[in-house]
XYZ file of C-alpha atoms in Angstrom:
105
model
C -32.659 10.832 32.321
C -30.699 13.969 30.725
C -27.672 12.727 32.865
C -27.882 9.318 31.511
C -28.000 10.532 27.804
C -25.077 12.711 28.443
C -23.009 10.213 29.723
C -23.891 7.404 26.988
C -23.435 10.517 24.206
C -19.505 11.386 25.863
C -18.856 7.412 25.787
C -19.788 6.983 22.304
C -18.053 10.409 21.117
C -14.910 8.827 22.925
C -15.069 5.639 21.344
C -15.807 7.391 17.842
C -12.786 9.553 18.671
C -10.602 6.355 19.449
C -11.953 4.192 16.184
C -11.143 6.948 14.159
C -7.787 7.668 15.166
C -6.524 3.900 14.991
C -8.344 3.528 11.524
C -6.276 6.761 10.598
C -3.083 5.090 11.163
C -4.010 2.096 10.019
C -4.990 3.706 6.497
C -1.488 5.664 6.508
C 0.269 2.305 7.029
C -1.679 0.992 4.070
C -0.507 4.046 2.150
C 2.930 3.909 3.034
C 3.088 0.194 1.923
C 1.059 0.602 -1.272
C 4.191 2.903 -2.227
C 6.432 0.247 -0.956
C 5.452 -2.430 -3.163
C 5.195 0.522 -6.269
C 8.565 1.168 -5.441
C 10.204 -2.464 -5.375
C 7.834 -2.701 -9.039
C 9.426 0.765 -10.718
C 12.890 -0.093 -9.508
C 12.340 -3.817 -10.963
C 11.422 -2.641 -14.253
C 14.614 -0.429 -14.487
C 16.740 -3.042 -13.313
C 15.126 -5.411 -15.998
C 15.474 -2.567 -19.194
C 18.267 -0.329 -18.475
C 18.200 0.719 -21.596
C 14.774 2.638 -21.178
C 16.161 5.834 -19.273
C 13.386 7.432 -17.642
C 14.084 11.758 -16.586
C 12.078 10.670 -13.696
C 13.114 9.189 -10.073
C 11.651 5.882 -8.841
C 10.037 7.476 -6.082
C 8.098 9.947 -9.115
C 7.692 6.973 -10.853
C 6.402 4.993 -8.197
C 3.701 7.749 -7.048
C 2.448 8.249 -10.776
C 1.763 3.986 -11.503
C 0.092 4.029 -7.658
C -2.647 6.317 -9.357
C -2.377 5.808 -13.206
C -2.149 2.314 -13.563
C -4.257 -0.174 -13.710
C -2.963 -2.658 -11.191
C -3.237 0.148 -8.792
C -6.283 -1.648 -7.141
C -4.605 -5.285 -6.695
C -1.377 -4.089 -5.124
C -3.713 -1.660 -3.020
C -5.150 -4.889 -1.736
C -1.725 -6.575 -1.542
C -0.627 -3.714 0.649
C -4.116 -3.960 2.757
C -3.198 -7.664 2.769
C 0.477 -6.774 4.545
C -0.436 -4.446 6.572
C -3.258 -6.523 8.055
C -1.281 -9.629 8.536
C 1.953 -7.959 9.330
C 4.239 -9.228 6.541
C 6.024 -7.700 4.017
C 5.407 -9.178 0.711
C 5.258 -8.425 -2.888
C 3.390 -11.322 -4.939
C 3.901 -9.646 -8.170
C 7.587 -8.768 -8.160
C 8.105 -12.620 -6.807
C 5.909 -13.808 -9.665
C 8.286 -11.471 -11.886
C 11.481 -13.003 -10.961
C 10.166 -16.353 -11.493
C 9.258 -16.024 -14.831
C 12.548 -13.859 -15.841
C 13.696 -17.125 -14.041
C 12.332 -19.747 -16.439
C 13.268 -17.944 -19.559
C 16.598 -17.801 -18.681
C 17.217 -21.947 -18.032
């Protein structure tokens, strides 16, 4: 009986050991995109008001909105989103261009 408990107790350690490791990298994918998509929205905004010099890089400015702003949780789901199905999209910067679209026709 101490055997058997043993063995099912090294099996489910394992397993634990393996579903925590893939949800690791999964998360740091997540990450990585969620400053993807920050990125593409900071270097947007600059390209849209070049006037507004900022003293700070992209990649500053793009880490500071990811935990300051208050879309931070949408485009955290928009990069779950991607990284779940794979693709590579930005919703908001799309809806963005669209609109700087219609007011200029």
């Amino acid at each position: 009986m101490i055997e058997l408990i043993g063995t099912v107790s090294v099996i489910a350690l394992v397993a634990a050991f393996y579903y925590w490791r893939r949800f690791r990298a999964f998360r740091a994918e997540v990450f990585i995109e969620n400053q993807r998509l920050w990125r593409e929205l900071a270097q947007d905004y600059r390209d849209r008001y070049p006037e507004e010099k900022a003293s700070t890089s992209i990649v500053e400015d793009a880490l500071y909105f990811s935990l300051h702003s208050e879309m931070r949780e949408g485009v955290y789901r928009m990069a779950w989103r991607n990284v779940r199905t794979g693709q590579r999209e930005n919703p908001l910067l799309d809806q963005i261009r669209r609109d700087k679209a219609k007011i200029s026709n």
